[in-house]
Short mmCIF file of N, CA and C in Angstrom, two decimals:
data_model
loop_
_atom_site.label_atom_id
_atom_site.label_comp_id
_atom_site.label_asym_id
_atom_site.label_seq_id
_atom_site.Cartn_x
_atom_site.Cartn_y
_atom_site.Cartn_z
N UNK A 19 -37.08 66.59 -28.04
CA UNK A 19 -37.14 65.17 -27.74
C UNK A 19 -36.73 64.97 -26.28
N UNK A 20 -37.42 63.85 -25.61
CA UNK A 20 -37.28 63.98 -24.01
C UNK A 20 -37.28 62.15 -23.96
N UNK A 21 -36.69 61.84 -23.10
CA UNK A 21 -36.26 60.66 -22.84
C UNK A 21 -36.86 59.99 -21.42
N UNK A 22 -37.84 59.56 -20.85
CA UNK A 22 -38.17 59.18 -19.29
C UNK A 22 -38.27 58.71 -18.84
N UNK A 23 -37.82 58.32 -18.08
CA UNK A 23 -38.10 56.61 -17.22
C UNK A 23 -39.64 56.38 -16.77
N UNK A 24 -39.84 55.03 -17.26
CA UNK A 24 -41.42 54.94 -17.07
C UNK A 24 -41.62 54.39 -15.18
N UNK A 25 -41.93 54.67 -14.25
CA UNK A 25 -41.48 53.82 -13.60
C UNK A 25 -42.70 53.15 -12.76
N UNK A 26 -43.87 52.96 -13.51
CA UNK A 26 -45.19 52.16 -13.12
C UNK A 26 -46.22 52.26 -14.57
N UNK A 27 -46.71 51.55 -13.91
CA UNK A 27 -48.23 51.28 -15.39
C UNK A 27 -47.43 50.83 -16.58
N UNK A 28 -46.34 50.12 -16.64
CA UNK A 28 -45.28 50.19 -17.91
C UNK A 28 -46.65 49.51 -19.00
N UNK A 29 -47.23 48.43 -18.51
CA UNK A 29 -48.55 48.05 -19.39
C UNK A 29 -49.12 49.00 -20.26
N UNK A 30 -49.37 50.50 -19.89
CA UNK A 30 -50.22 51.13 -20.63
C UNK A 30 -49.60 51.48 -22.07
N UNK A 31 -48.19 51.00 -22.05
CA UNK A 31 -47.75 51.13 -23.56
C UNK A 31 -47.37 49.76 -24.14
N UNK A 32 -48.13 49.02 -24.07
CA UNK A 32 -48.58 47.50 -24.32
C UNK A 32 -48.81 47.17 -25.84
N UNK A 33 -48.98 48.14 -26.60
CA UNK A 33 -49.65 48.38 -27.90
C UNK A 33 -48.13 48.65 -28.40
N UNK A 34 -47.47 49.18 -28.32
CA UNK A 34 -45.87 49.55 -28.60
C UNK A 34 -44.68 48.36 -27.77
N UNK A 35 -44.92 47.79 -26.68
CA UNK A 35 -44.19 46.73 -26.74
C UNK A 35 -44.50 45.55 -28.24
N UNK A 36 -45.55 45.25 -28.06
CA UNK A 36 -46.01 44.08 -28.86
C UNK A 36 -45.76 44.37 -30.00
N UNK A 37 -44.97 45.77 -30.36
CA UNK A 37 -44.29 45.83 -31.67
C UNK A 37 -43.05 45.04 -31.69
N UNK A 38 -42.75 45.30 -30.76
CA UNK A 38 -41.04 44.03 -30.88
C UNK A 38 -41.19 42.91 -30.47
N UNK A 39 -41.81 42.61 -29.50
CA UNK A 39 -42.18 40.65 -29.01
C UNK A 39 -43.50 41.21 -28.91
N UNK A 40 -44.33 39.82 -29.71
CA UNK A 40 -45.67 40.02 -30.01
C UNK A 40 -46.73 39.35 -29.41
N UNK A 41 -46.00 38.56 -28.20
CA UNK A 41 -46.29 37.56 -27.65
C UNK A 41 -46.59 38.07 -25.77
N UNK A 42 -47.25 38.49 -25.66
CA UNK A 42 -47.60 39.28 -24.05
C UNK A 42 -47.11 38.58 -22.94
N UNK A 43 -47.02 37.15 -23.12
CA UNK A 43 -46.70 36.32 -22.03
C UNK A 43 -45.10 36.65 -22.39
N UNK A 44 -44.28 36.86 -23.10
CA UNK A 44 -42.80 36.92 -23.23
C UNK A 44 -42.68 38.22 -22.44
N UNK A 45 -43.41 38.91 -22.89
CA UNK A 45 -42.92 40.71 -22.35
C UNK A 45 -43.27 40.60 -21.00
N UNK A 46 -44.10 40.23 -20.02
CA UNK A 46 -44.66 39.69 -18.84
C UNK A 46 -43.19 39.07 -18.10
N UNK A 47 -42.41 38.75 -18.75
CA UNK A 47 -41.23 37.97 -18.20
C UNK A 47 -40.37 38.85 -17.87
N UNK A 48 -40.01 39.92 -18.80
CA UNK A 48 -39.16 41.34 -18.24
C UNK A 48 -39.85 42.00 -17.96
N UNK A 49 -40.84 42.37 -18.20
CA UNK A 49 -41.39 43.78 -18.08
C UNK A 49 -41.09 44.45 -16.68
N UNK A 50 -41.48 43.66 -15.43
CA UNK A 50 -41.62 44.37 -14.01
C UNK A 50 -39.91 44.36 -13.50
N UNK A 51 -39.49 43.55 -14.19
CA UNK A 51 -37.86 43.38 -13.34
C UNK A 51 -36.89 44.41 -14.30
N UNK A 52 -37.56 44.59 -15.48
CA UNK A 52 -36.52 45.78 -16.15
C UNK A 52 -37.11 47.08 -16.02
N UNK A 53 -35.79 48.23 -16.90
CA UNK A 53 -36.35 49.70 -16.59
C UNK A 53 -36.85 49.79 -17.67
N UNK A 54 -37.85 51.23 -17.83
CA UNK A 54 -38.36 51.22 -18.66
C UNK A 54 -38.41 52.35 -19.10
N UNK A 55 -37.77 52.97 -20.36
CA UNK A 55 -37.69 54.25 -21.10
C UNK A 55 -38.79 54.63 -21.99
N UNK A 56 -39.38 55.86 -21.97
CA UNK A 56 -40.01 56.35 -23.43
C UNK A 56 -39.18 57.40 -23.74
N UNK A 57 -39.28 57.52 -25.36
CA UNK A 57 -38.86 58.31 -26.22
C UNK A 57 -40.32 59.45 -26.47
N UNK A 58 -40.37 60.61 -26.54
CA UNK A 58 -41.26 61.66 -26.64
C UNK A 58 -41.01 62.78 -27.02
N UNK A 59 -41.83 63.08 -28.33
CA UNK A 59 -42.08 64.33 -29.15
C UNK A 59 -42.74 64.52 -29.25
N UNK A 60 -43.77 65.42 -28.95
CA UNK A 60 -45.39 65.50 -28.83
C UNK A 60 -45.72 64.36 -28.97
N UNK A 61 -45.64 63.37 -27.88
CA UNK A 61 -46.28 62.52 -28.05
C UNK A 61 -45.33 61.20 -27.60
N UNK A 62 -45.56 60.58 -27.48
CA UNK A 62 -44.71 59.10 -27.30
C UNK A 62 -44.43 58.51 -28.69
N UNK A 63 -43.39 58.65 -28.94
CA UNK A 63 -42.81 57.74 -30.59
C UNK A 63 -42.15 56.18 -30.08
N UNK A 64 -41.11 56.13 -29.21
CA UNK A 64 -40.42 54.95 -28.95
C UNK A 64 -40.60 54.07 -27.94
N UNK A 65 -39.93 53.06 -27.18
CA UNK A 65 -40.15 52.72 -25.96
C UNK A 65 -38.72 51.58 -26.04
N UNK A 66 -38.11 51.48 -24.83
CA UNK A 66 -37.57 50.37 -24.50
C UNK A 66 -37.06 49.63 -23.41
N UNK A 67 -36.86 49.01 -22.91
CA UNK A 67 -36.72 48.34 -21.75
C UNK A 67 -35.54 47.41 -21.49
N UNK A 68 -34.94 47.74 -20.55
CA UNK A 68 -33.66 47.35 -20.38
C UNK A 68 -33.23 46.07 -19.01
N UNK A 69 -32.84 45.18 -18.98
CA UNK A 69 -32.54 44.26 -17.62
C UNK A 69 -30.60 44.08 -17.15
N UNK A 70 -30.96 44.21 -16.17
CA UNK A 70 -29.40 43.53 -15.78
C UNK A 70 -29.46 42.39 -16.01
N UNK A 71 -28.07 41.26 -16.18
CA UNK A 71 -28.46 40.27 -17.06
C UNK A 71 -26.91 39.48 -16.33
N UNK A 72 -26.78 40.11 -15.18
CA UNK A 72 -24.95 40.33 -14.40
C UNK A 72 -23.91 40.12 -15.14
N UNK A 73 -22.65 40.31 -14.44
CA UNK A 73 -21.40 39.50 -15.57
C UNK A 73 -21.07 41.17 -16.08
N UNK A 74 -22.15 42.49 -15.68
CA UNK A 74 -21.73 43.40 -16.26
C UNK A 74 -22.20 43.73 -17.75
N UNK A 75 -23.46 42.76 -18.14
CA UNK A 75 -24.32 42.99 -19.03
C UNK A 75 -25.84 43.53 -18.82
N UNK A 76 -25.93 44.64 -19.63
CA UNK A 76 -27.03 45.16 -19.90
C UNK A 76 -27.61 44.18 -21.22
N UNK A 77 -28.79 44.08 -20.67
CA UNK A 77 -29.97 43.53 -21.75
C UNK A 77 -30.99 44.42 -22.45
N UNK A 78 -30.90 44.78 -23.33
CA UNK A 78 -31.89 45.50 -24.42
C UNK A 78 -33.00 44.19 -24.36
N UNK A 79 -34.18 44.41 -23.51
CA UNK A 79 -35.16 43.31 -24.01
C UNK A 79 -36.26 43.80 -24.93
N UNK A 80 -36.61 44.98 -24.85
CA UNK A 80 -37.75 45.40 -26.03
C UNK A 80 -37.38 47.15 -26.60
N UNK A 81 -37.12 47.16 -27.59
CA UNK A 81 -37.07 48.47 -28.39
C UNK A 81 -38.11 48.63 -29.10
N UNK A 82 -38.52 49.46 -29.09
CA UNK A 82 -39.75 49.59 -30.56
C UNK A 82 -40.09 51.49 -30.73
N UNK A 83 -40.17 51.58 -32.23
CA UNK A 83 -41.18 53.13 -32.68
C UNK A 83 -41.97 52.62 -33.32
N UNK A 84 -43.20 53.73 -33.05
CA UNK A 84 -44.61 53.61 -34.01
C UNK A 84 -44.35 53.37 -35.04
N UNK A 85 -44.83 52.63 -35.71
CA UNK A 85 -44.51 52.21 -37.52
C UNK A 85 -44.64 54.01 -38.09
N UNK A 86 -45.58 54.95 -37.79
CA UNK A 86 -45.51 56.40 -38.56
C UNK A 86 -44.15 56.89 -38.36
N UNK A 87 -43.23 56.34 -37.86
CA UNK A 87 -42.06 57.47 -36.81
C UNK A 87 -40.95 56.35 -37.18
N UNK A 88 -40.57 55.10 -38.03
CA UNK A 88 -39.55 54.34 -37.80
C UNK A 88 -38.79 54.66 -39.36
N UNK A 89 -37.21 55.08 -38.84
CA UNK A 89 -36.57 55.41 -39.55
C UNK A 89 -35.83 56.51 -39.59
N UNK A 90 -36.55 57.13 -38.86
CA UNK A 90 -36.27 58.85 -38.17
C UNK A 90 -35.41 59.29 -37.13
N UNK A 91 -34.75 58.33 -36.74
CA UNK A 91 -33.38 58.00 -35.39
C UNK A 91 -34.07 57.84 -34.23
N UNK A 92 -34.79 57.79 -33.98
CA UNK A 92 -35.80 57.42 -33.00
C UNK A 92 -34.97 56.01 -31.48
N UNK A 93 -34.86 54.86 -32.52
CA UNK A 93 -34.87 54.05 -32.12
C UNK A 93 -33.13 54.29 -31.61
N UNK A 94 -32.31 54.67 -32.65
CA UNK A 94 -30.74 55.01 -32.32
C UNK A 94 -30.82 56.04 -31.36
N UNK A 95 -31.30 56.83 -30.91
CA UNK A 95 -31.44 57.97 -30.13
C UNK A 95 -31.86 57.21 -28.71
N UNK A 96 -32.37 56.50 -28.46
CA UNK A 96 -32.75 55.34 -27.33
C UNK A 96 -31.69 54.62 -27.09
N UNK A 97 -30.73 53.83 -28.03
CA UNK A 97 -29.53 53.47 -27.29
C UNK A 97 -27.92 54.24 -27.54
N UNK A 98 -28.56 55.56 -28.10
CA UNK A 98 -27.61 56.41 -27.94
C UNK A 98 -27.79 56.79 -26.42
N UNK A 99 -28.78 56.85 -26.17
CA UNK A 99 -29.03 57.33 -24.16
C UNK A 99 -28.91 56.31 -23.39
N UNK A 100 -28.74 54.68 -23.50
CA UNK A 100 -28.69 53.50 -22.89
C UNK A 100 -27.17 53.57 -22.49
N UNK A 101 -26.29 54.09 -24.07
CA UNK A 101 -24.61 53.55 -23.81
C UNK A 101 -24.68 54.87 -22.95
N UNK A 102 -24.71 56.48 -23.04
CA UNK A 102 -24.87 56.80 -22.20
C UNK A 102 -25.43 56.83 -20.52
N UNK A 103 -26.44 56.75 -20.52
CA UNK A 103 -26.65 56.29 -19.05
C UNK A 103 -26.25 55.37 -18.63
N UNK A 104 -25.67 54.35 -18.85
CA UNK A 104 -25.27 53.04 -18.28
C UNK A 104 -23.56 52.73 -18.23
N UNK A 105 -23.11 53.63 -19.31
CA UNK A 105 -21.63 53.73 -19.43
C UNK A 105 -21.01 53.94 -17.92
N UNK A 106 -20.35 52.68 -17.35
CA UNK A 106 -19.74 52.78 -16.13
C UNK A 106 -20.20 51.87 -15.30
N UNK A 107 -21.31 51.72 -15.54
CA UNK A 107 -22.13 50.78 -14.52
C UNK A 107 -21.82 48.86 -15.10
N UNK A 108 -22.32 49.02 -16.61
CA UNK A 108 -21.67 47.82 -17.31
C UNK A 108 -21.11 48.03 -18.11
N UNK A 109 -20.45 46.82 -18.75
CA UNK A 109 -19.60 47.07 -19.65
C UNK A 109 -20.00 46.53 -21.13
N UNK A 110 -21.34 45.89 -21.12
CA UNK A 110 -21.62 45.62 -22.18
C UNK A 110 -22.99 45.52 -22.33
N UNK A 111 -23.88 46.53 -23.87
CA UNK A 111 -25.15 46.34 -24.05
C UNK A 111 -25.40 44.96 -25.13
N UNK A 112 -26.18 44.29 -24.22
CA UNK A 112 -26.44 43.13 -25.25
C UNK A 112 -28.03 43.28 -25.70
N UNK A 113 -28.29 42.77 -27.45
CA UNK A 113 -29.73 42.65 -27.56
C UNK A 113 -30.19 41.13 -28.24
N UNK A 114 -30.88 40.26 -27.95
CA UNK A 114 -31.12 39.15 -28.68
C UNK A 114 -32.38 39.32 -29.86
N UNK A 115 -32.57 39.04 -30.73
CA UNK A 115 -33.15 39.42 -31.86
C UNK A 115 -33.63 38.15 -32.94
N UNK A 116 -34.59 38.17 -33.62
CA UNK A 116 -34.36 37.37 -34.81
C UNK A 116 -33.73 37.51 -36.08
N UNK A 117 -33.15 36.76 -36.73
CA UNK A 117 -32.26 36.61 -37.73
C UNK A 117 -33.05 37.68 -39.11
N UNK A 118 -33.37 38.75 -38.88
CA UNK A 118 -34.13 39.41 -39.74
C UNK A 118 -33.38 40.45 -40.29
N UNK A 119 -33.98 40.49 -41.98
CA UNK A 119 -33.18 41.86 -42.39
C UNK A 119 -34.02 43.41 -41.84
N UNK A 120 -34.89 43.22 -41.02
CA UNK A 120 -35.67 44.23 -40.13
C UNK A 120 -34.73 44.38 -39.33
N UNK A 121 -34.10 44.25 -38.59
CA UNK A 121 -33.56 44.04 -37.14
C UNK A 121 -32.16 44.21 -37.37
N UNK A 122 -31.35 43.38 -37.84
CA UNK A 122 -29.76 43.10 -37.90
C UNK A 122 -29.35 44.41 -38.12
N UNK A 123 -29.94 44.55 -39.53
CA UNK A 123 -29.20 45.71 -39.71
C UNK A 123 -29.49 47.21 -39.11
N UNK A 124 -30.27 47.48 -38.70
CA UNK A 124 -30.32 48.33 -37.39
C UNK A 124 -29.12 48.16 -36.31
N UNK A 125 -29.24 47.34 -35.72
CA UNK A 125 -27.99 46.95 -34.52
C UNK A 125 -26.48 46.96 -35.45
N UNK A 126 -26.62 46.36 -36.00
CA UNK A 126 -25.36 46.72 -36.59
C UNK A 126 -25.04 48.53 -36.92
N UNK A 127 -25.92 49.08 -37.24
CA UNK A 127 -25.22 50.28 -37.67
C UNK A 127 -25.50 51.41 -36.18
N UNK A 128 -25.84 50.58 -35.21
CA UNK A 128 -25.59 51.10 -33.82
C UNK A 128 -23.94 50.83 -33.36
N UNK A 129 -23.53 49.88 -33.69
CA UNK A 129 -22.56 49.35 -33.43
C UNK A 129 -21.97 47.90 -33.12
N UNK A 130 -23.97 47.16 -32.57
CA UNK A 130 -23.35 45.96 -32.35
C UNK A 130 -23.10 44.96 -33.14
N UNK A 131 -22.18 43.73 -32.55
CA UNK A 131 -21.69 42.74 -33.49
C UNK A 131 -22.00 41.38 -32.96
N UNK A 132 -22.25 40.86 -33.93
CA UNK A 132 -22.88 39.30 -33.61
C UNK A 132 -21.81 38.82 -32.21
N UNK A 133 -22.85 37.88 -31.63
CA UNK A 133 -21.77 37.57 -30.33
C UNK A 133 -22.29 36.09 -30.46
N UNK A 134 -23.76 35.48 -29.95
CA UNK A 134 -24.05 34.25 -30.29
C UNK A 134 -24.99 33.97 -30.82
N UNK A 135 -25.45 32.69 -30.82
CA UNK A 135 -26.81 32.35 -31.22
C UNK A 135 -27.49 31.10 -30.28
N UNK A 136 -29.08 31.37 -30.13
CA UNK A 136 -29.63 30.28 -28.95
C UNK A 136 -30.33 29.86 -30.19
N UNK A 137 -30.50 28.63 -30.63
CA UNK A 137 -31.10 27.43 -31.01
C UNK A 137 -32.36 27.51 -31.12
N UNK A 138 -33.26 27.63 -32.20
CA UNK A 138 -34.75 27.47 -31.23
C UNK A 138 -35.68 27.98 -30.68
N UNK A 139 -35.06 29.24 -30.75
CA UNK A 139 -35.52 29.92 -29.13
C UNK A 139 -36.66 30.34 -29.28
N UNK A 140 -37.09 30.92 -30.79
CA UNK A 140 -38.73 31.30 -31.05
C UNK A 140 -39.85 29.93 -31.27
N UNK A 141 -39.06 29.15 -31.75
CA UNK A 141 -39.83 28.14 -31.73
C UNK A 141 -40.34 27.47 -30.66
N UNK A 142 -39.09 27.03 -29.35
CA UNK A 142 -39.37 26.52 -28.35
C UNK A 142 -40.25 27.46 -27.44
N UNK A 143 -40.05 29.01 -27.75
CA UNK A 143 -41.05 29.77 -26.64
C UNK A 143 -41.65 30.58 -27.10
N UNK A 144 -42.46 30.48 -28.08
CA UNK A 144 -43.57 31.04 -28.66
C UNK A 144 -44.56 29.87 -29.17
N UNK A 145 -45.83 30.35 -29.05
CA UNK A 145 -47.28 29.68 -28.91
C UNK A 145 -47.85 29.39 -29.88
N UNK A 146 -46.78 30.79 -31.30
CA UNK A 146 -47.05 30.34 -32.70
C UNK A 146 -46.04 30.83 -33.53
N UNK A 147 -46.08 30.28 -34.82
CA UNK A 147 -44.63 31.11 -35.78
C UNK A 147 -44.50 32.58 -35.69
N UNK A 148 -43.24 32.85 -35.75
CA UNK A 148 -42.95 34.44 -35.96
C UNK A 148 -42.57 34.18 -36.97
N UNK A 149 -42.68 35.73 -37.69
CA UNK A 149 -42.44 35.69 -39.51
C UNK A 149 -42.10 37.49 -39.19
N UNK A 150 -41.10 37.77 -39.76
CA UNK A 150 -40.09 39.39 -39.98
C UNK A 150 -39.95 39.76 -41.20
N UNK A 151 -40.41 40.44 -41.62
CA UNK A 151 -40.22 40.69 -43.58
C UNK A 151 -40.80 39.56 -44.12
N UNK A 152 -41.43 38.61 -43.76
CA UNK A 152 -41.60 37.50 -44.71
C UNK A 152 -40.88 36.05 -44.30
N UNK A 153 -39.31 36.41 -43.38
CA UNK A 153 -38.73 35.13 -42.82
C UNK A 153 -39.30 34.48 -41.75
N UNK A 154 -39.43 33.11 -42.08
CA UNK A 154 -40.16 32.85 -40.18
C UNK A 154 -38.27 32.94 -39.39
N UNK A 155 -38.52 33.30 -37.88
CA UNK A 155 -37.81 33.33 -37.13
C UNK A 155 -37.87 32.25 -36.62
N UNK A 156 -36.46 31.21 -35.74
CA UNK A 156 -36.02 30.49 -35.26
C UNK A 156 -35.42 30.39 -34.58
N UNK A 157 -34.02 30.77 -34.81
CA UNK A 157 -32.99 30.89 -33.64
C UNK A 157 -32.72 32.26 -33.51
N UNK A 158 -32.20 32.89 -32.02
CA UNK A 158 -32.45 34.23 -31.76
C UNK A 158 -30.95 34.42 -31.55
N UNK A 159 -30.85 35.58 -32.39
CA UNK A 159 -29.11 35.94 -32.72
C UNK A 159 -28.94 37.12 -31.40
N UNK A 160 -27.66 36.84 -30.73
CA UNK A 160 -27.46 37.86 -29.62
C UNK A 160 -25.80 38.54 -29.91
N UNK A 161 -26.35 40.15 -30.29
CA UNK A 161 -25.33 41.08 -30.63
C UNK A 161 -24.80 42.02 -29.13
N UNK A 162 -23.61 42.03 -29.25
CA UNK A 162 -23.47 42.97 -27.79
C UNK A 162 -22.53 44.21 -28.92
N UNK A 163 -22.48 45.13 -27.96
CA UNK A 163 -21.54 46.35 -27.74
C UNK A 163 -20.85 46.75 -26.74
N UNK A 164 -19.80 46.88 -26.69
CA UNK A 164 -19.13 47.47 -25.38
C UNK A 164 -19.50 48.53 -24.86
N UNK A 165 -19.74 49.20 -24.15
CA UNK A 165 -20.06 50.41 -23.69
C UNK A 165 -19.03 51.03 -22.23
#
């Protein structure tokens, strides 16, 4: 397993962002100002993308594995190398998310713990409903970790 910073064409794995925000104009908003990691085993399995966010926060803005490959540590192995590489630089990884039993519980058994919640936030900036297991999403829950 090899870990690499993407550091141009981040678009060409466009098909694997739009696994976590599904919405192209959202990912368009971080995409060029954050870094950008792949995860690789014969092959590209993961991807995620990270922003400074200041104050000494790291932003997790898009994580995602191929639906064939999710479950397999994939995705923990990505911010097992985030708290690593970044340990020192900030002091805290934050990720904002929807209120989903897809999602939560992942971050949680990374380590992080609820910190706040924005109001709205899929509703007011998305073009149409999001739905996660079946829940529509609404307000976007933001978990940090210390690192």
């Amino acid at each position: 397993m090899v870990i690499r910073k993407v550091e141009t064409d981040k678009k060409q794995y466009l098909d694997l962002l739009l696994l976590a925000d599904e919405q192209e104009d959202m990912i368009d908003r971080y995409l060029e100002r954050g870094t950008m990691y792949v995860l690789e085993e014969d092959g590209v399995k993961a991807e995620c993308v990270v922003t400074d966010e200041g104050d000494g926060i790291l932003e997790l803005k898009n994580i995602a594995v191929e639906p064939d490959f999710q479950g397999r540590g994939y995705g923990k192995a990505l911010v097992d190398f985030l708290i690593r590489t970044y340990r020192g630089q900030y002091t805290v990884l934050q990720v904002g998310t929807g209120d989903s039993p897809a999602t939560i519980p992942f971050y949680q058994s990374c380590g992080f713990r609820r910190h706040h919640l924005v109001k709205n936030f899929f509703a007011d900036h998305y073009d149409h409903p999001i739905y996660e297991c079946g829940v529509p999403l609404v307000d976007m829950v933001y978990l940090q970790k210390e690192i």
